[in-house]
PDB file of C-alpha atoms in Angstrom:
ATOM      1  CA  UNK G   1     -36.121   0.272  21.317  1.00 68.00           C
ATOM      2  CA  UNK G   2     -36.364  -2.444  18.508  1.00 79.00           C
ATOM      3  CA  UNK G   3     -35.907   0.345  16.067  1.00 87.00           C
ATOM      4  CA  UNK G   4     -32.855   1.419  17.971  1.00 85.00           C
ATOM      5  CA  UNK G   5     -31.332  -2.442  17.481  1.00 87.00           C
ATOM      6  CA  UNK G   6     -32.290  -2.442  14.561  1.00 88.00           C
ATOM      7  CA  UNK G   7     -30.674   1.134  12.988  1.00 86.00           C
ATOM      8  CA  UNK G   8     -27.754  -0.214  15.283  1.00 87.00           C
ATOM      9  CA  UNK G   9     -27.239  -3.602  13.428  1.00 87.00           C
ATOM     10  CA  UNK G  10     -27.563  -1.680   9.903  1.00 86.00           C
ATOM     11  CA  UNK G  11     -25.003   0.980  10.870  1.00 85.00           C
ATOM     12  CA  UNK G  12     -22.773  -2.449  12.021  1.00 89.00           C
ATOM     13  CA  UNK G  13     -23.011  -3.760   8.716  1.00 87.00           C
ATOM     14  CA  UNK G  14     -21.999  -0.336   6.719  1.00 85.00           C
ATOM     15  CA  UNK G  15     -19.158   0.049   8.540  1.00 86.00           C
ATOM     16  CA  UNK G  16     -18.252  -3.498   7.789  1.00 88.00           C
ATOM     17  CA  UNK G  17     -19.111  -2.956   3.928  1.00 87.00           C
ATOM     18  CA  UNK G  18     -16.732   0.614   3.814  1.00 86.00           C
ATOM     19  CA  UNK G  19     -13.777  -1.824   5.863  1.00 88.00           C
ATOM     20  CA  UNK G  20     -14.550  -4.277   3.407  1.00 89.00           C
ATOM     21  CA  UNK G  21     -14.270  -1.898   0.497  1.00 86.00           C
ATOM     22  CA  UNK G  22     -11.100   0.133   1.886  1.00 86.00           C
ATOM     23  CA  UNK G  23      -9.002  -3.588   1.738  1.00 88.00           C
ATOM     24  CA  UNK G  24     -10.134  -4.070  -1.452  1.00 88.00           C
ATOM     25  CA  UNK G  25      -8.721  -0.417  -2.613  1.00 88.00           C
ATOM     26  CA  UNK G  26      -5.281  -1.924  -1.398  1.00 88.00           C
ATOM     27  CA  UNK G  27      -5.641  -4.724  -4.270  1.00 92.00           C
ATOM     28  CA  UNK G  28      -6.441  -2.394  -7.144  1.00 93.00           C
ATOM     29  CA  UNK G  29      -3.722  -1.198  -9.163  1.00 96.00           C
ATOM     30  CA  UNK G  30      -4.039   2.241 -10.827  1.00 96.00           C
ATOM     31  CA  UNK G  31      -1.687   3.669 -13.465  1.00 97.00           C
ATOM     32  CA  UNK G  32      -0.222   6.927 -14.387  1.00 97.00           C
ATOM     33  CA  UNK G  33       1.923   7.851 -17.225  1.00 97.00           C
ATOM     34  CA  UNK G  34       3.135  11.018 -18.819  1.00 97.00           C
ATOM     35  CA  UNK G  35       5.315  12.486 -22.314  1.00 95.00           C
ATOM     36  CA  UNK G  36       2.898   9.793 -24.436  1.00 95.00           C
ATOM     37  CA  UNK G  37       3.875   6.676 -22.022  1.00 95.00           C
ATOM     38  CA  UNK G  38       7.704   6.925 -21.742  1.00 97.00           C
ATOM     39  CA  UNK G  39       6.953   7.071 -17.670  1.00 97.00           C
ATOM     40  CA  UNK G  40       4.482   4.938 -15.764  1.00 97.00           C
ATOM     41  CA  UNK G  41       3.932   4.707 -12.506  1.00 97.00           C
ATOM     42  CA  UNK G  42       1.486   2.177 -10.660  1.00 97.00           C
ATOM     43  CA  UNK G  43      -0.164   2.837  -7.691  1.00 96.00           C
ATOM     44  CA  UNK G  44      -2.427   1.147  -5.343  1.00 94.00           C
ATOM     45  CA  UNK G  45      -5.727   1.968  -4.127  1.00 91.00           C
ATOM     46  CA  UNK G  46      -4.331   3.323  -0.878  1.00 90.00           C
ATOM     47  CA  UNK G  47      -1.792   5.469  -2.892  1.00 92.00           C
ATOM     48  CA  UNK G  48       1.253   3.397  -2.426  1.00 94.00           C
ATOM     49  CA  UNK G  49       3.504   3.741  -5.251  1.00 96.00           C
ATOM     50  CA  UNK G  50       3.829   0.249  -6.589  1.00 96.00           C
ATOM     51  CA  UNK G  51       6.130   0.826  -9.632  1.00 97.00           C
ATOM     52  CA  UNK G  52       8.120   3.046 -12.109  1.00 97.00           C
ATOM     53  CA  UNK G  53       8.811   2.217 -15.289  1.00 97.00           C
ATOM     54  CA  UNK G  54      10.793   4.942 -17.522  1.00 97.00           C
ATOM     55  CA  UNK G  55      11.785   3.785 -21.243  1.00 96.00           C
ATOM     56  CA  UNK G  56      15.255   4.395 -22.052  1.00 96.00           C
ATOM     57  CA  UNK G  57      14.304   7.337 -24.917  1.00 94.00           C
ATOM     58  CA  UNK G  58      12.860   9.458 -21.832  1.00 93.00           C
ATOM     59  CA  UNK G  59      16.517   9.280 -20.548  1.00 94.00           C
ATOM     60  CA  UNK G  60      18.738  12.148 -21.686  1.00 93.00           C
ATOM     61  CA  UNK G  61      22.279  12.921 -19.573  1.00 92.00           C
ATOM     62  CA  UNK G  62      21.868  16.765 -20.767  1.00 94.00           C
ATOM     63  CA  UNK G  63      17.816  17.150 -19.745  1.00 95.00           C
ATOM     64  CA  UNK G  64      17.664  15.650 -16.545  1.00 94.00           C
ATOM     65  CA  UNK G  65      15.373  18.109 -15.201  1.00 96.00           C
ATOM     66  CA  UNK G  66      12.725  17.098 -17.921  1.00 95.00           C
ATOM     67  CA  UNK G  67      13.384  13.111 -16.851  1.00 96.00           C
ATOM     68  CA  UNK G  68      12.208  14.344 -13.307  1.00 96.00           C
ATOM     69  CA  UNK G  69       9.430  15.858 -14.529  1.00 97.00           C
ATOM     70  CA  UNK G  70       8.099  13.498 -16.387  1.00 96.00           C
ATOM     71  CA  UNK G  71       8.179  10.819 -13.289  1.00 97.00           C
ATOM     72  CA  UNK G  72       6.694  13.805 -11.513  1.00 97.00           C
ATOM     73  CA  UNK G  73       3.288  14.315 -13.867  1.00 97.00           C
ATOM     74  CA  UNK G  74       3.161  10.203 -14.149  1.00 97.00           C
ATOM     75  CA  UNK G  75       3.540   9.775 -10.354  1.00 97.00           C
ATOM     76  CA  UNK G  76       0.857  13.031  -9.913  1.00 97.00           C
ATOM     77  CA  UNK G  77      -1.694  11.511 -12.591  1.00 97.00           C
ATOM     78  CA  UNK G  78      -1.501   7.954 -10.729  1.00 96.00           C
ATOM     79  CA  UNK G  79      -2.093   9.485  -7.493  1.00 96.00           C
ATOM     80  CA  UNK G  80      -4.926  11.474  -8.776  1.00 95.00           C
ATOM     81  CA  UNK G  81      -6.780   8.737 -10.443  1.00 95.00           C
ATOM     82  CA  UNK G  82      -6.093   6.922  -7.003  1.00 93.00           C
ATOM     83  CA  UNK G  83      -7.941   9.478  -5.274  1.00 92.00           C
ATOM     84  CA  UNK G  84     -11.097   9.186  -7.856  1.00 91.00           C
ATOM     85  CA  UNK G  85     -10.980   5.161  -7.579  1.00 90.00           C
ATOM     86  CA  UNK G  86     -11.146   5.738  -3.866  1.00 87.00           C
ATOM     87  CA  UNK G  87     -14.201   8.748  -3.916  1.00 85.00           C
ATOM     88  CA  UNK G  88     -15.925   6.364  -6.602  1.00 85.00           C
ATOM     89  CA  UNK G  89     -15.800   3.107  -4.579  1.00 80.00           C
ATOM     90  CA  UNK G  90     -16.333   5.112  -0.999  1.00 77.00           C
ATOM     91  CA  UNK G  91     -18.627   7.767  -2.070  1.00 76.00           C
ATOM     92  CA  UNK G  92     -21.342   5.073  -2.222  1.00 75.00           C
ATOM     93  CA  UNK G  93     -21.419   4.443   1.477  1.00 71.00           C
ATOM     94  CA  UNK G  94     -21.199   8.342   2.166  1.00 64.00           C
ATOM     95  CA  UNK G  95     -23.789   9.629  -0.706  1.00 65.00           C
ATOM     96  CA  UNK G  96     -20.713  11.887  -1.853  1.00 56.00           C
ATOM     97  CA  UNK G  97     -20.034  13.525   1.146  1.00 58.00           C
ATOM     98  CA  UNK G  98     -16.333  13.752   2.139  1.00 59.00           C
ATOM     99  CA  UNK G  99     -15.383  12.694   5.822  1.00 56.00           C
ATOM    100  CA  UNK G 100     -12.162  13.615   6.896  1.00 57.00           C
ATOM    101  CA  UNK G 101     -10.103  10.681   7.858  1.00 56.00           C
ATOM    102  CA  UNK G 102     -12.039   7.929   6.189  1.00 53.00           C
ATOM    103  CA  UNK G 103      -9.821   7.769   2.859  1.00 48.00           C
TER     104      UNK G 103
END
């Protein structure tokens, strides 16, 4: 039974550590740019988009389409190094494994 308590208490304290470490994902900021830096996007840990920034030579009247795509790859790349940040810093308290629902 003590061994049950115990086991109990350290699976209390995990949990704890991965709540811990999903709040601090909020309070990271990750960034994502495309076409050599003329669009960046900032996201947080949680995959909130946080900011876009587009420098006026990525702006043409007669090539919008390419203006979307570039805030499409930045927004994409941001995202995608959010999800890495989040399987790094969580991937610790699940020895890789992925479980649905927990980020």
């Amino acid at each position: 039974m003590n061994n049950m308590n115990q086991m109990m208490k350290q699976v209390k304290k995990m949990q704890e550590q991965m709540l811990k470490a999903q709040e601090e994902l909020g309070g990271k900021v990750i960034e994502g740019t495309s076409g050599g830096g003329v669009v960046t996007v900032e996201v947080n840990g949680h995959k909130k988009v946080l900011s876009i920034t587009i420098k006026p030579e990525a702006v043409d009247p007669d090539d919008v389409e390419m203006l979307q795509d570039l805030v499409l790859t930045a927004v994409n790349d941001a995202l995608s190094k959010a999800d890495e940040l989040a399987n790094d810093d969580m991937g610790k308290f699940t020895g890789g494994m992925k479980i649905p629902g927990l980020f």
